Every structure is written in C-alpha cells, then in structure tokens.
Amino acid sequence: MAEKFFDYIIHGGDYNPDQWIKTPEIWDEDMRLMKLAHVNSATVGIFSWAALEPEEGIYNFEWLDKILDKMHENGIAAILATPSGARPAWLAQKYPEVLRVEENGIRNEFGVRHNHCLTSPIYREKVRNINRMLAERYKNHPAVKMWHISNEYSGECHCELCQQAFRNWLREHYHNDIDELNFKWWNGFWAHTLTDFEQINSPKSRGENHITALYLAWNRFLTDSHISFYENEIAPLREITPHIPVTTNFMRHYNGIDYQKFASHVDLVSWDNYPHWDKGKNLDEAFEAAFLHDFFRTLKKGQPFFLMESTPSQVNWHDVNKLPKSGMHELSSIQAVAHGADSIQYFQWRKSRGGHEKYHGAVVDHCGHENTRVFRDVTRLGQTLEKLGKITGTEVKSRVAVIYDWENGWAVDAFCGFNNSRRDYVSETVKWCAPFYRRGINIDVISMQDDFSEYDAVVAPFLYMLKDGTEERIEQYVKSGGVFAATYLTGLVDKDDMCFLGGFPAGKLKDVFGIWCEETDALPENMPGKAEFGGKLYDINHVCDIIHSNGAKILGTYKSDFYAGMPCVTKNSYGNGKAYYAAFRNDSDFADDFCRMLIDENEIKTDCGIETADGVLIRKRGEYIFVMNFSDEEREVTLDKEYQNVITNETANGKITLPVCGYTVLR
Ligand code: GAL
C-alpha cells in the first residue's frame, strides 16, 4: 500500500467564495448543496490575493476564516491555495518588475493571470509574505488538509533579470567555460562562436532561434526557474505547516516545464484533465487520457495522484463547446480512479456570475439549485466514489513501461530535418500505449532516466535523444534479459542535440538491435510508401529509417521505392534479452499488430483474466478491476470467474452488459 493522504476519495473542486462576499447566504447554500452532491472537499483561495490583501500590507482574512469554519462544520475538507497565480493591481502598479516581458521585449500591462516574472526578487518576496500569513493563520485550522500551490505554473519572461539568471544558469551548466558551450552547441556553424556568456539571450524570433541546444537550455532553465519559484513559495509552508502536504496542479499537454523533474518537489502529483469527449472519437480520447493518467501517476511511482481539475460539463475555451452526454463525466472520472487517482475534482463548484469563465461548466449553474442534469451526474458519481473509498492508497503495478521523455519531446519538436511537418511525439507515444490498454495490460509511462530493470518489456517510441548513460542502460537491460522495442529515428543526438558519430542508432545500440541505419526517408502526406510485416501490407506514413541488418532477424521488409526489399522490422537476441526495431511510421494498425506479436512472443500477461470487448478498457488497480465501455454501443463482457461488484455489493459472474458509457468495478 502506498502513502495515502485521505481514507476516502476526495470529491470536490475549485471554489471561489470570495466572488460572493456580498451575498453570504450563497455560502450557506453552497454548504447545503455540497453535502447533497456528496462533495467532501473544496479548493479555496486560488485567485484570492486581491481579496486577502486589498492594499499593500492591509489584510482581510475574515472572509476566509468564516468560510473555512463553515466548511469544517459541514465536513468539507479544504485544499488551501496560495494566490500567486494572479497578483493584485496595486502590486503591478507599484512594482512593474513583477510583470512579464514578452519575447518582443515589451513588458505586459496588468491583466489576465499567470503573468508574473519568475525571477523578480520583489514578486518572490511578496509571495513568500502572503504565503507566510496564510500558513501562520491556518496552521491549526481543522479544515485545512493540503496546500495547492499557485495554479498551473506556466510561461516565460524575457526581462533583463531573467536574461541574467539564464546566463548564470548557463555558466553553471557549462562549467563557466564558453568554449565548452561553443563545442556542445556546435557554434562554429554560421559563425556563431561566442566569446562571453553575456552575448547569450533567450531564444527569440528577432534573435537566435535556430540553435536547438539554446532552445533546450532555455526550457531547462525555465523548468529550474519554476521549481525555484515554487520552492520560494513553499519555504514558509514547510517551516510553519510541515504536517500539511503540498502539491501544485500540472497541466494536460503543457510542455513548457519538465514535469519529470518538477515532480520530486511535490508531496503528491496532481493534474488537470480536460479530454475532448465531444469530438465523437471516445476510444481515441480514452487512450490519450489513459496515457496521461499513467504519465502523471508514474511521476511518483507507487503513489496515487490527484485529479485536481476536470469539468463536470462543458468547457468554455473550445471553438465549439459541446455538452458531453450523460454518463461520460462519470466514466471519465472512474477511468482516472482506475489509473490511480485518489481524487476527482472540478473546475468549478459554482459558475461565476461575470468574468471570462462565466459559461464554463460547474456543478452549480447560474440557476443556483440542484435540479439540473449536471448536478445529478455529480451526485451519482459522489455516491459511487464513497463506495470506492477503500481503494485510496492502492498502487497500480505494471510489468510493461513505455518511455515518454520530456526533454526528448523538446528535441523532437525542435530539430530541423526529415519530415518537419509531422513529429507528433505525444500521439505517437499514445499509439504505442494503446495496444496494451486494448489488452488490459497495465503500463507505466517513464522517462529515459528511470530504472528499466523491473519491467518485462520497455517500449520506446521515437527515442531521438539519448541523455548521458541511456545507451549503456538500454544495453545492460537487454543483456540481462529485458525486452526493448524502439522505433524510427532512435538514438541520433545527445542532450544538446549534437549528432552521435559512427552511425545510428548511437554506439552500442547498433549491436543491441543488430542493425545500422544508413538513411532516413521522409514521405509527403499523399505519397505513403509500403512496408510488409507478418504477411500484411502497411502504409509508410511520414518517415522511415533505411536500415541494414547486422545479425538481427528480419521480420518485415519495405515494398516500395529504392529500398524495397530492405528490412523494416527486426528482432535481435542480445545477451539474455531481445531488442526489436520498427523502422517506419504507420498511422493505422501497425503498432497494434507489432505489439500483439511482442506480447505473444514474450508471454506478457494481461493484468486480469477477463477477455475484453472492442472499445471496452479493463484496468487493474490493486485488487480492483475496472471494466469501462468507451465504445458507442452497448457491450458484453464475459467474466472468467466469480467477482464481487464493489458498487452494488452483488456477486458478478458470466456475461455482464455495459451500456454506452457504462462501467463496473469488480473485486
Ligand atoms: C484550468 C485552470 C482553471 C480554469 C480551467 C478552465 O486550466 O487552472 O483556473 O481556468 O482551466 O477549464
């Protein structure tokens, strides 16, 4: 059993009572409605700085005292936020350095949110100060159970303070040696050789934007800046409230911060999930959500995570904000729990009356009462979550890992060459996760620096960059019996995007895979090539490696162009293990067919014995088995033995029928 923070599943969401200070009767109504909806938690204070400190040094905590007391009286836990995500106007007016400078060199005016300089000493001091006040005041408040730091850290600032911080960061990382940096960035190209760190600026469209190494360094610097900003925020909380766990909400596809690095700084990983259930491709969306849940869960392996935000209804920021059908919200939330979530939370509890998000879905709509479809959906889910309370803290165990490496993602996006129009690192990774999801096989989503040794198989789509030691660790893993599968464009560059010499994939990997890649072809969208594997013909979409076998068994060959007859899928025995190479990209079912072979040949077992049906995803968490219908039709699943239905407490065996959006939890 992993660490658990609550004995029950947290069900609640972002709550902004400060928007309703003038109508405190609404607060009482909120308490009644929360209990009715089986909501047991609310996250307060996320954007409350102006309400807490209306003028510099003048504080008003009374409203927060009152609401926290009310929450406690009503059995609602508080996740208390620090307010740095949106600063008050007086602060921006008096200290303009707290505002961000855009890439174009212009300082932003006061407005929107998430618009602060990460380096500004004044902003850091002001944040520390308000956080200290909150910690002192509420350190013993019985409602306060967790800290929610700021909100969705993101973005970048190009002010002179940040430029200096970046140059110092570079000095530290390149041993204060400009020649080392020149070599690693290959600055002899286009006469970019530098003589001083002071000559370096952040990447900009009107300045340097063609050196991938600069872009990688800038992203690494931004990650470290966010972490140090966060550490500054939590310093007073660690000192005054060491008993209260700390988290900050990560974002679905935000790639500006390396979450694989940030995660070690939080007590619990939490993230915000907004799937597009309205696109009419629910199974694809479910694969992507599954991948994201597994990614965020694996950031702190062995621990559950929190789903910090989701919408109980529609969002307001798509072009067209279609309402999800009834049942989808429940199924989507249950999927999170199946993948390791110990909380289901919403943005937002009550719709704001004005402002930019007044039409964003909420548990309580502008009508203000409980007689709505969304309120009923949320209530039903709340009742179900109460029945699943014992699952909290239960680990998800996986025998298979898929590598999705954050820094590799930056490099994949940035380099220029081959097919510049299609990289799709996220969707390519999801494509290689889906075959395991289809077959009820749990996976962890790891970085290239994680330990491979505990997995029976590791799949590494598009592992273009190899950070220090990765080549050796893959070699060791396969040598000692591991199964490793890689795809096209593997092992081309080091962590500064400098190419390895001596042929791809780098160094020893040529022996591990028993292949050598001579060239890489890029194919226009409307001119796919052909490749054959397992007696079936596939399109080659966008890109393929032209490889030679140096001892690897050839499992498939190209059927088009001048490389017809050359290998496109290989398998090599190396030491006690096996290394597979899938040299081409295909946008239909090749990844699924390939993984079926991998699973069968290597006898990778499903995590439970239930045979799944098309569009039904099965997931095991501890002793709980979640069977979820993401197809557009009713589905039947045959159970392999007798189970207990955890929600109804009844015995389940034989065939079970799942309606559209239907699910069951068995034990
Ligand atoms: C999140 C954000 C929330 C709210 C929500 C709307 O990204 O953290 O404050 O804006 O989006 O979907």
Short mmCIF file of C-alpha atoms in Angstrom, two decimals, residues 27 58 150 154 236 288 436 459:
data_model
loop_
_atom_site.label_atom_id
_atom_site.label_comp_id
_atom_site.label_asym_id
_atom_site.label_seq_id
_atom_site.Cartn_x
_atom_site.Cartn_y
_atom_site.Cartn_z
CA TRP A 27 -22.12 30.42 1.14
CA ILE A 58 -3.60 45.70 4.69
CA SER A 150 -0.39 28.75 -7.13
CA SER A 154 3.48 28.16 -16.97
CA PRO A 236 7.26 29.32 4.81
CA GLU A 288 -4.94 9.57 -24.59
CA PHE A 436 -1.51 -2.52 -24.09
CA VAL A 459 8.75 0.28 -25.50
#
